[in-house]
Short mmCIF file of C-alpha atoms in Angstrom, two decimals:
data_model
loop_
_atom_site.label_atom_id
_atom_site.label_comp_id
_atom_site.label_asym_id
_atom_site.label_seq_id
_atom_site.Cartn_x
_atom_site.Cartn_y
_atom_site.Cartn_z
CA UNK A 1 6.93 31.28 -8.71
CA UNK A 2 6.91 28.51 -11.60
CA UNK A 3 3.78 25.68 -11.47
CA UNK A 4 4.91 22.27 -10.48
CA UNK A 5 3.73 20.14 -13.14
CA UNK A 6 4.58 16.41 -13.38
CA UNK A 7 3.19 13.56 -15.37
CA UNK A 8 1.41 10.60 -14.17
CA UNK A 9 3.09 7.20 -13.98
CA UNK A 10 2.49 3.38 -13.14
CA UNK A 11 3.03 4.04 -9.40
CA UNK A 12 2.86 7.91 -9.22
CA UNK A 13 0.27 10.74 -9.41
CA UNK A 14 -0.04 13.51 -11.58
CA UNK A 15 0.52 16.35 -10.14
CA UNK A 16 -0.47 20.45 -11.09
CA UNK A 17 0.95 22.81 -8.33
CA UNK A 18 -0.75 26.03 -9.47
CA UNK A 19 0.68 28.88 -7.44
CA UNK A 20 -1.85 31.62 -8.93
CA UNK A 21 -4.67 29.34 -9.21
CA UNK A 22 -3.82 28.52 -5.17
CA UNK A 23 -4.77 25.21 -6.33
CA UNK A 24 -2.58 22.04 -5.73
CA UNK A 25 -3.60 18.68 -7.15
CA UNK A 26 -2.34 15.17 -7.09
CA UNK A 27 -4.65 12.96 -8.70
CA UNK A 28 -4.54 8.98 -9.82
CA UNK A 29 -1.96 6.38 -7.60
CA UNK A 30 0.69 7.00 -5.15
CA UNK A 31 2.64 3.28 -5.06
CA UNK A 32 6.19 3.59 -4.97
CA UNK A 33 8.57 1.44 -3.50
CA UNK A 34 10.26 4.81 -1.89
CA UNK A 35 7.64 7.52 -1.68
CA UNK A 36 10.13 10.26 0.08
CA UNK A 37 12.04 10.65 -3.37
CA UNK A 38 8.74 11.30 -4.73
CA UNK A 39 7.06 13.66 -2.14
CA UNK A 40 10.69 15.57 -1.79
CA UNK A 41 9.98 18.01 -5.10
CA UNK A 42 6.51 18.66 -3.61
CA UNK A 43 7.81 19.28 -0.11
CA UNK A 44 10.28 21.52 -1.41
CA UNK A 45 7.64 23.60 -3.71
CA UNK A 46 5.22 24.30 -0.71
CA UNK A 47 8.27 25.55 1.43
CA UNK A 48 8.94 28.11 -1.50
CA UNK A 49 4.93 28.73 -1.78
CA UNK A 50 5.04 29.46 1.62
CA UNK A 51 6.58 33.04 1.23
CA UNK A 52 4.22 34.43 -0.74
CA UNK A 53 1.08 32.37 -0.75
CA UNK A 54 -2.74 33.15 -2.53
CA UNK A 55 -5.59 34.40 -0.40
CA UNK A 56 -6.88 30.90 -0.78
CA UNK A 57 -5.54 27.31 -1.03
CA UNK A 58 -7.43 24.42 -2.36
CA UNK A 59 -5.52 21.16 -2.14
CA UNK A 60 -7.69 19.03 -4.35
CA UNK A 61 -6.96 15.03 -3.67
CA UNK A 62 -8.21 13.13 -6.67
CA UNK A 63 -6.32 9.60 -5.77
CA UNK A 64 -7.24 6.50 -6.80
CA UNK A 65 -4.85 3.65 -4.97
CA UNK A 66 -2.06 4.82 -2.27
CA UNK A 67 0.36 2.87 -0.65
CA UNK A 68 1.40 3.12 3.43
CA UNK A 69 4.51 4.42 2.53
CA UNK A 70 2.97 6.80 0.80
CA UNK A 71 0.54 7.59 3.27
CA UNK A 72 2.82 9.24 5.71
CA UNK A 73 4.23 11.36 2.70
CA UNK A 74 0.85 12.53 2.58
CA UNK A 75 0.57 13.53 5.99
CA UNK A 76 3.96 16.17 6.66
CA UNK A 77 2.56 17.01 3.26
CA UNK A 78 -0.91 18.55 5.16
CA UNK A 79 1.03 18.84 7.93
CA UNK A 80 3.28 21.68 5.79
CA UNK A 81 -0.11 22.94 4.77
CA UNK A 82 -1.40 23.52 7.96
CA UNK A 83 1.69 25.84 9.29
CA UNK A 84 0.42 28.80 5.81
CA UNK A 85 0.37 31.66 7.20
CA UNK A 86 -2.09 34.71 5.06
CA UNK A 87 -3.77 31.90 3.30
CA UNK A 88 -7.10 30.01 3.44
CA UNK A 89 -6.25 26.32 2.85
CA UNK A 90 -8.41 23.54 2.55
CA UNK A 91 -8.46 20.20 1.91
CA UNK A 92 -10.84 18.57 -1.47
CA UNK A 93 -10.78 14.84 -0.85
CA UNK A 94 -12.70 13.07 -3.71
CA UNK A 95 -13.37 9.52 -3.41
CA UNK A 96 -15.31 7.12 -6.26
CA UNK A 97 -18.86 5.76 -4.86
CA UNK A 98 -18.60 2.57 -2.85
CA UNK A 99 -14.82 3.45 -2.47
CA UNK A 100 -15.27 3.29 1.31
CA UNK A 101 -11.67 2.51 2.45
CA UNK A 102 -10.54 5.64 -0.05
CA UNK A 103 -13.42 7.38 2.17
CA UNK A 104 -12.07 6.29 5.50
CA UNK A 105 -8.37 7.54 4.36
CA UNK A 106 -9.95 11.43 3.88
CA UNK A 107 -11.17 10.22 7.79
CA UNK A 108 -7.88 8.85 8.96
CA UNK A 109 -6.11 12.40 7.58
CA UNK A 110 -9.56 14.47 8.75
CA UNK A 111 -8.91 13.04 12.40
CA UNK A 112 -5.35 13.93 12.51
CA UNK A 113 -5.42 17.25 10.51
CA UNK A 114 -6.46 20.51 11.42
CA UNK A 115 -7.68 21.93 8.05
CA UNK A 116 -11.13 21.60 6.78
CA UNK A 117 -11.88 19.04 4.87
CA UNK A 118 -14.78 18.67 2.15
CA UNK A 119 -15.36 14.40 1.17
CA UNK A 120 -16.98 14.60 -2.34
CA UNK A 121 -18.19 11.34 -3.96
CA UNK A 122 -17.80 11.51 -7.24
CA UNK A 123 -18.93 8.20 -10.13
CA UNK A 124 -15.07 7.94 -11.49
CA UNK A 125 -11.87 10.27 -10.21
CA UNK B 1 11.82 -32.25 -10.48
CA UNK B 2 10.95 -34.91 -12.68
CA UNK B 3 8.04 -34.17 -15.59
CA UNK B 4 5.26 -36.00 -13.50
CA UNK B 5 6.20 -33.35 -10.16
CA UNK B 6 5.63 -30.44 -12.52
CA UNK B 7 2.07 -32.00 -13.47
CA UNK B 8 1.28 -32.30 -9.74
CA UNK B 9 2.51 -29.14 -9.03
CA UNK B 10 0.14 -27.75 -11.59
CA UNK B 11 -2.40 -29.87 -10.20
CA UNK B 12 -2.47 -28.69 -6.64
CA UNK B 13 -2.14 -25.25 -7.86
CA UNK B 14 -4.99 -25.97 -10.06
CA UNK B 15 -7.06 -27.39 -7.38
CA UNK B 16 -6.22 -24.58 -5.42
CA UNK B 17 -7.80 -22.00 -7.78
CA UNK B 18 -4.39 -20.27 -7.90
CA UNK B 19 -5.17 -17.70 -10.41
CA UNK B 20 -1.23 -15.97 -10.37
CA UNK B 21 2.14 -17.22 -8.79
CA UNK B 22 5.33 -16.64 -8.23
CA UNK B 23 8.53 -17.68 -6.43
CA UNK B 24 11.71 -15.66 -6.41
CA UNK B 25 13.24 -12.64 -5.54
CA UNK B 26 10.74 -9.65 -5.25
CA UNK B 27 12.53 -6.59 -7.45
CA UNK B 28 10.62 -3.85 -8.60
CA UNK B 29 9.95 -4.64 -11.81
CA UNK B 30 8.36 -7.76 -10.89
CA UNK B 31 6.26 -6.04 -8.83
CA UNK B 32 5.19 -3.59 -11.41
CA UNK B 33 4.30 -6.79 -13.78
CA UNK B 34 2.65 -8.43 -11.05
CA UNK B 35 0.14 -5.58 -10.31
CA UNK B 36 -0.67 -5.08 -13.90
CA UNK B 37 -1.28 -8.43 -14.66
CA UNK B 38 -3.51 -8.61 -12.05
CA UNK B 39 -5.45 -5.24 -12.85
CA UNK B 40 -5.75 -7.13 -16.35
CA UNK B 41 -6.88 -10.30 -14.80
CA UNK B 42 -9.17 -8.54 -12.07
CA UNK B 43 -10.52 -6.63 -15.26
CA UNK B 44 -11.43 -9.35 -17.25
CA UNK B 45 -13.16 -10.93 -14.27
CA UNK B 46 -15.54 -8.32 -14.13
CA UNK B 47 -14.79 -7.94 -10.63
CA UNK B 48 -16.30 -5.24 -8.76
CA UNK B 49 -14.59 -2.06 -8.41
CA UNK B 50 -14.94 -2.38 -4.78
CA UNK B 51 -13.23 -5.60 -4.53
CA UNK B 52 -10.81 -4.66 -6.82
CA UNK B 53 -9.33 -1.96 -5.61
CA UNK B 54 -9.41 -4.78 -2.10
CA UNK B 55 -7.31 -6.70 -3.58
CA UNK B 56 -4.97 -4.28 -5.29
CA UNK B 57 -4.49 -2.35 -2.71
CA UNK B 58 -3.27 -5.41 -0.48
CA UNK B 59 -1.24 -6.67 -2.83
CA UNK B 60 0.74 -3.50 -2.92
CA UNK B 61 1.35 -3.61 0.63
CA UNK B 62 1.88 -7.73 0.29
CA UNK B 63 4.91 -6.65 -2.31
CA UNK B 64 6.31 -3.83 -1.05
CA UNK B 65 6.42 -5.62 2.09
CA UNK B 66 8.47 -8.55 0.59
CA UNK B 67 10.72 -6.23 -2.16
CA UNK B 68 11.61 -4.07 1.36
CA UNK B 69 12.80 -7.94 3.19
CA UNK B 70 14.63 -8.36 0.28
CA UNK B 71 16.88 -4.51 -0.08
CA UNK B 72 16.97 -5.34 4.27
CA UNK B 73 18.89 -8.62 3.83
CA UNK B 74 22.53 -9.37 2.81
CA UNK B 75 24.18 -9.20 -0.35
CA UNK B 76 23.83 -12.78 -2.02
CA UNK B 77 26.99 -14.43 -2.21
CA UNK B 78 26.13 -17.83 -2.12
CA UNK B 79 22.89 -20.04 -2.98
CA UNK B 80 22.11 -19.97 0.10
CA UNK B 81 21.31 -16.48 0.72
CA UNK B 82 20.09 -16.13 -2.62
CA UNK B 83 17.14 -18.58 -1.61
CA UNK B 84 16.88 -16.70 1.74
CA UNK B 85 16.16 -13.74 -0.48
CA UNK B 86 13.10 -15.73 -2.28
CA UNK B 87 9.62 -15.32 -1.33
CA UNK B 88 6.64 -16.93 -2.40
CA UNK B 89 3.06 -15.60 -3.72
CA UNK B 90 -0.16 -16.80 -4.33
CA UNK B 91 -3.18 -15.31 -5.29
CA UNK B 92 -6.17 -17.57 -4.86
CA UNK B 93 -9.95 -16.79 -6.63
CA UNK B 94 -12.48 -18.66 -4.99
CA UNK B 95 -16.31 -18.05 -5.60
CA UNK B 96 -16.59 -15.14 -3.52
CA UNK B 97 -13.67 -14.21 -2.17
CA UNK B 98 -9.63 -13.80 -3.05
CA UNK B 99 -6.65 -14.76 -0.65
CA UNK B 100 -3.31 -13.24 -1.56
CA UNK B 101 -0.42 -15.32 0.13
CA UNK B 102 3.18 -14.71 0.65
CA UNK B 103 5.98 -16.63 2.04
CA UNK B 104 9.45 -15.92 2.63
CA UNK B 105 12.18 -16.61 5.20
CA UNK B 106 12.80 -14.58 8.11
CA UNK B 107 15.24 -14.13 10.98
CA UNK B 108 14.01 -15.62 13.81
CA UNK B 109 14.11 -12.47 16.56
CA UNK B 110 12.72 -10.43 13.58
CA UNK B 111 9.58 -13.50 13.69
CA UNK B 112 8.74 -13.03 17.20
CA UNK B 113 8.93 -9.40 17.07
CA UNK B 114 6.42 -9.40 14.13
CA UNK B 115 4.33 -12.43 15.98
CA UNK B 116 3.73 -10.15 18.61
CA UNK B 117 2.52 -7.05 16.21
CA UNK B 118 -0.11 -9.44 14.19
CA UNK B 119 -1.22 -10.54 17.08
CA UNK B 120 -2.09 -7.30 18.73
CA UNK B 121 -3.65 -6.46 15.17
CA UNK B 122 -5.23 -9.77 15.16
CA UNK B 123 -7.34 -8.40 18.63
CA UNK B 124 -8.55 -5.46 17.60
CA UNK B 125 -11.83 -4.49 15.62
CA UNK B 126 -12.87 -2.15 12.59
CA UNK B 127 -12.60 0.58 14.91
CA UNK B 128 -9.70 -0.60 17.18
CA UNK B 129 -7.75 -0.72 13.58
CA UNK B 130 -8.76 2.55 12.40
CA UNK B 131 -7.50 4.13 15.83
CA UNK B 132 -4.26 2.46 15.49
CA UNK B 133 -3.76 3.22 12.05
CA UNK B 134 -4.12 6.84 13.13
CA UNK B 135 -1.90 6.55 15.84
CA UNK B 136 0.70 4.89 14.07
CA UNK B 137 0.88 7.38 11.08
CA UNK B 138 0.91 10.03 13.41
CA UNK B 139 3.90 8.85 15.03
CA UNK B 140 5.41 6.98 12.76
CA UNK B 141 8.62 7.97 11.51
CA UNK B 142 9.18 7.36 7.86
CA UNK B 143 12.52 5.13 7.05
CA UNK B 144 15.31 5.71 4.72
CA UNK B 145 13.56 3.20 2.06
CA UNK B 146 10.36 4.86 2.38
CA UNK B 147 8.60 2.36 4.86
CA UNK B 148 6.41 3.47 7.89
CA UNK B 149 5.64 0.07 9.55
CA UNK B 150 1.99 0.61 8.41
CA UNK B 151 1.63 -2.14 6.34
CA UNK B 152 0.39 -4.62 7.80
CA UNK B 153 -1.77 -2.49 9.66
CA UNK B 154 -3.35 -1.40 6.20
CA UNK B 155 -3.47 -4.90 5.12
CA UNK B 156 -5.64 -5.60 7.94
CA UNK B 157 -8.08 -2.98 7.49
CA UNK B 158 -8.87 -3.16 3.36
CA UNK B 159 -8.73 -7.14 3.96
CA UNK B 160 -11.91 -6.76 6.71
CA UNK B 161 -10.63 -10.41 7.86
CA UNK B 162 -8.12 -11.44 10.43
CA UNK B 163 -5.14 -12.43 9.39
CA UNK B 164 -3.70 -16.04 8.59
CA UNK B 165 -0.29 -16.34 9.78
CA UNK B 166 2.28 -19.10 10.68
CA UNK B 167 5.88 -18.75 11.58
CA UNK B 168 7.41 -22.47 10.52
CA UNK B 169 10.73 -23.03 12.26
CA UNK B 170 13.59 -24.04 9.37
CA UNK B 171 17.12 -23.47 11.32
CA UNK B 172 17.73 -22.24 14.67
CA UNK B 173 18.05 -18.62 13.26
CA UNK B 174 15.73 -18.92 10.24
CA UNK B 175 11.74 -19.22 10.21
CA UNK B 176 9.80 -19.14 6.89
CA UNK B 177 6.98 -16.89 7.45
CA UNK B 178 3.91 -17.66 5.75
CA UNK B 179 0.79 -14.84 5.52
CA UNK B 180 -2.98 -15.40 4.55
CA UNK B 181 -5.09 -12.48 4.18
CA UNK B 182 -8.53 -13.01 3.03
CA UNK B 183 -10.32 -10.27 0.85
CA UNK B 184 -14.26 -10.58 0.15
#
């Protein structure tokens, strides 16, 4: 299975979909005016992930700024997540010091989510 | 608009501490320039990062909110609905806090319907938001332009104030919906 690699923009995240690594990161902002175009490649990677996943799977969430259209993206993201079968997945969810409503978010998804989440503060994402 | 109207307009603006404005119709390339003028703006400020990422983050919603009012309405064929397309935005710097404000016309069913929904937002708390929030993204299903009627919701919860609101009535099927959220 290839790595889903794509570059940051203005209103979108990096993102490094590393199926040996088990590692899948979006990192930096997630503002577009239509999120589902965005999230569809993603979607569609973890559904072909999901056939032959690693023994572990770290989704690392670096992100800076998202919007609420976004936000449910985010969610049937996890939510695809949560449904691995053979894996260990969990959920990084960095957040910059005295970013408290980036905090709460890792919460909102935390309350809603059944994977474990770690919250790491970090000076700068 | 004769040349003394544009001074007073500049004036009141001015005495407003309107730091960035704009009237027309909300595309997304405006609202690309709009946020990075403002990152620019908030940068040069030496805001905190705390209160700018506040502010940013509400303006997103703000603009997405008005660019997705804009795709919803009808195809301009006249002046008429090309004005009913326009919206209005403010962002105010005062000593210690910012106010981002919108404007822009709005069918009047549409007014009471979202009356009702800043109102109920309007009631609840820090927590009471949080729990809705939850519950909303949770159930919310995700439309074909990418919204999920969290918005204002969000707006709500990064502003920490209650929200400023007024529905003015401008035909019998038109109000002009005006928004004030505070951010400190």
């Amino acid at each position: 299975m290839e790595k889903l690699i794509l570059e940051a923009s203005a209103k979108t995240p990096e993102v490094v979909f590393d199926p040996t690594a088990g590692t899948l990161l979006l990192k930096g902002r997630s503002i577009p005016e239509n999120s589902i175009e965005f999230y569809k490649p993603l979607n569609d990677w973890i559904d072909g992930y999901a056939a032959n996943p690693g023994a572990q799977t770290v989704i690392e969430m670096k992100l800076e700024y998202f919007n609420t259209s976004s936000s449910k993206c985010i969610l049937d993201l996890f939510k695809k997540l949560e449904k691995l079968n053979g894996t260990d997945v969990s959920v990084n969810w960095y957040f910059e010091e005295d970013d408290e409503d980036m905090e709460e978010a890792g919460e909102d998804y935390q309350a809603i989510i059944k994977l474990p989440f770690k919250m790491i503060e970090v000076e700068e994402i | 608009m004769s040349l003394a109207n544009v001074y007073s307009l500049y004036r009141t603006m001015e005495d407003e501490n309107v730091i960035l404005s704009f009237k027309g119709i909300v595309t997304a390339e405006l609202l690309t320039s709009v946020l990075h003028i403002m990152e620019t703006k908030m940068d040069s400020m030496q805001e905190t990062p705390r209160i700018r990422k506040k502010v940013f983050n509400v303006l997103v919603e703000c603009l997405q909110n008005l660019y997705h009012h804009v795709e919803e309405s009808a195809e301009p064929t006249s002046k008429e609905t090309l004005e009913r397309k326009s919206a209005l935005v403010l962002i105010v710097k005062e000593q210690d806090h910012f106010i981002v404000k919108t404007g822009n016309y709005i069918d009047v069913d549409k007014a009471l319907e979202l009356k009702d929904r800043l109102d109920m937002i309007n009631s609840l708390d820090k927590d009471g938001l949080k729990e809705y929030y939850q519950k909303s993204l949770n159930n919310s299903m995700v439309s074909e332009k990418g919204t999920a009627g969290l918005g204002m919701i969000d707006i709500a919860r990064k502003s920490g104030n209650k929200l400023g609101f007024e529905f003015l009535k401008i035909t019998n099927d038109t109000s002009f919906f005006c928004l004030n959220v505070k951010i400190d």
